[in-house]
Short mmCIF file of C-alpha atoms in Angstrom, two decimals:
data_model
loop_
_atom_site.label_atom_id
_atom_site.label_comp_id
_atom_site.label_asym_id
_atom_site.label_seq_id
_atom_site.Cartn_x
_atom_site.Cartn_y
_atom_site.Cartn_z
CA MET A 1 114.34 76.33 95.30
CA GLY A 2 114.94 78.15 98.53
CA LYS A 3 114.43 81.42 100.33
CA ILE A 4 116.75 83.94 101.89
CA ARG A 5 115.25 86.34 104.42
CA LEU A 6 116.65 89.50 105.92
CA ASN A 7 114.51 90.41 108.91
CA ASN A 8 114.21 93.70 110.73
CA ILE A 9 116.77 95.80 108.85
CA ARG A 10 116.63 99.03 110.85
CA VAL A 11 117.42 102.39 109.25
CA HIS A 12 116.74 106.06 109.86
CA SER A 13 115.72 107.97 106.76
CA ASN A 14 113.82 111.02 105.52
CA HIS A 15 110.93 109.53 103.54
CA GLY A 16 107.51 111.13 103.62
CA CYS A 17 105.39 113.95 102.32
CA LEU A 18 105.42 116.11 105.44
CA LYS A 19 108.07 118.80 105.81
CA GLU A 20 109.02 117.49 109.27
CA GLU A 21 109.59 113.99 107.87
CA MET A 22 111.89 115.38 105.21
CA LEU A 23 113.94 117.35 107.73
CA ILE A 24 113.96 115.21 110.88
CA GLY A 25 113.39 111.78 109.41
CA SER A 26 111.89 108.65 110.93
CA ASP A 27 112.87 105.16 111.89
CA TYR A 28 112.10 102.39 109.42
CA ARG A 29 112.15 98.63 109.36
CA VAL A 30 112.67 96.62 106.17
CA ASP A 31 111.98 92.90 105.83
CA LEU A 32 113.11 91.17 102.67
CA GLU A 33 112.56 87.70 101.24
CA VAL A 34 114.02 86.43 97.98
CA ASP A 35 113.53 83.11 96.21
CA ALA A 36 116.39 81.46 94.37
CA ASP A 37 117.65 78.02 93.46
CA LEU A 38 119.90 77.22 96.42
CA THR A 39 120.57 73.60 95.45
CA LYS A 40 124.09 74.16 94.12
CA PRO A 41 125.43 76.34 96.97
CA SER A 42 123.85 74.06 99.57
CA LYS A 43 126.15 71.31 98.29
CA SER A 44 129.24 73.30 97.25
CA ASP A 45 129.47 75.68 100.24
CA LYS A 46 130.66 78.45 97.87
CA LEU A 47 129.55 82.04 98.38
CA ASN A 48 129.84 82.88 94.67
CA GLU A 49 127.12 80.32 93.89
CA THR A 50 124.45 81.77 96.16
CA VAL A 51 122.65 85.04 96.77
CA ASP A 52 124.93 87.10 99.01
CA TYR A 53 122.84 88.57 101.81
CA VAL A 54 125.47 91.28 102.34
CA HIS A 55 124.69 92.47 98.80
CA LEU A 56 120.96 92.38 99.58
CA ASN A 57 121.48 94.38 102.77
CA ASN A 58 123.60 96.97 100.94
CA ILE A 59 120.88 97.44 98.30
CA VAL A 60 118.30 98.03 101.04
CA LYS A 61 120.55 100.52 102.88
CA ASP A 62 121.39 102.39 99.65
CA GLU A 63 117.78 102.72 98.54
CA MET A 64 116.53 103.66 101.99
CA ALA A 65 119.12 106.47 102.03
CA THR A 66 117.57 107.98 98.88
CA ARG A 67 114.56 110.07 99.91
CA SER A 68 111.09 109.28 98.57
CA ASN A 69 107.68 110.71 99.31
CA LEU A 70 106.08 107.25 99.39
CA LEU A 71 107.10 103.93 100.91
CA GLU A 72 105.76 102.29 97.75
CA HIS A 73 108.41 104.08 95.71
CA VAL A 74 111.35 103.08 97.87
CA ALA A 75 110.09 99.47 98.06
CA GLN A 76 109.88 99.29 94.26
CA ARG A 77 113.41 100.70 93.90
CA ILE A 78 114.69 97.95 96.22
CA ILE A 79 112.94 95.31 94.11
CA ASP A 80 114.21 96.77 90.84
CA ARG A 81 117.82 96.78 92.04
CA ILE A 82 117.67 93.24 93.35
CA LEU A 83 116.22 91.89 90.11
CA SER A 84 118.70 93.81 87.97
CA GLU A 85 121.82 93.05 90.04
CA ILE A 86 121.28 89.49 91.28
CA SER A 87 120.42 87.11 88.47
CA GLN A 88 119.76 84.10 90.74
CA VAL A 89 116.74 85.80 92.36
CA THR A 90 113.40 84.67 90.90
CA HIS A 91 111.00 86.35 93.33
CA VAL A 92 111.27 89.27 95.78
CA GLU A 93 109.01 90.40 98.59
CA VAL A 94 109.89 93.59 100.44
CA ILE A 95 108.10 95.12 103.42
CA VAL A 96 108.96 98.70 104.30
CA SER A 97 107.56 99.85 107.65
CA LYS A 98 107.56 103.35 109.10
CA ILE A 99 107.85 103.14 112.88
CA ASN A 100 105.61 105.46 114.90
CA PRO A 101 104.16 107.28 111.85
CA PRO A 102 102.80 110.82 112.25
CA ILE A 103 99.18 109.95 111.47
CA GLY A 104 97.43 111.34 114.53
CA GLY A 105 96.96 108.12 116.45
CA ASP A 106 98.67 105.52 118.57
CA VAL A 107 100.01 103.39 115.73
CA GLU A 108 103.17 101.31 116.10
CA SER A 109 103.93 101.26 112.38
CA VAL A 110 102.56 101.40 108.87
CA ALA A 111 103.89 99.12 106.17
CA VAL A 112 103.88 98.63 102.43
CA VAL A 113 104.34 95.14 100.99
CA LEU A 114 105.42 94.72 97.35
CA ASN A 115 106.22 91.54 95.41
CA ALA A 116 107.76 90.90 92.03
CA GLN A 117 109.08 87.95 90.14
CA ARG A 118 111.33 87.45 87.18
#
């Protein structure tokens, strides 16, 4: 087994329940970790035998571009796409963080962490 991590994927999107969030948007950070059997590609050096992190990044960018009220919803959509599109993945953890959230305090970020396995 092995892990592939994509750290600090930065995007600007319009998630949230407040009208301002829907119109202006916010900055987000996504961290992603997937488990897969990496034994074969570690020996063969062939991209088609591993989990392509470009594909993972594109899934994250696509789903972050689709507006949701809740971070939980967008995180679950990312998980669902990864598990449906990349058969080698056995476990996914996704962390979606809203940077500088409008919650009436000095808070760097809020985050939702979701996990799923096949």
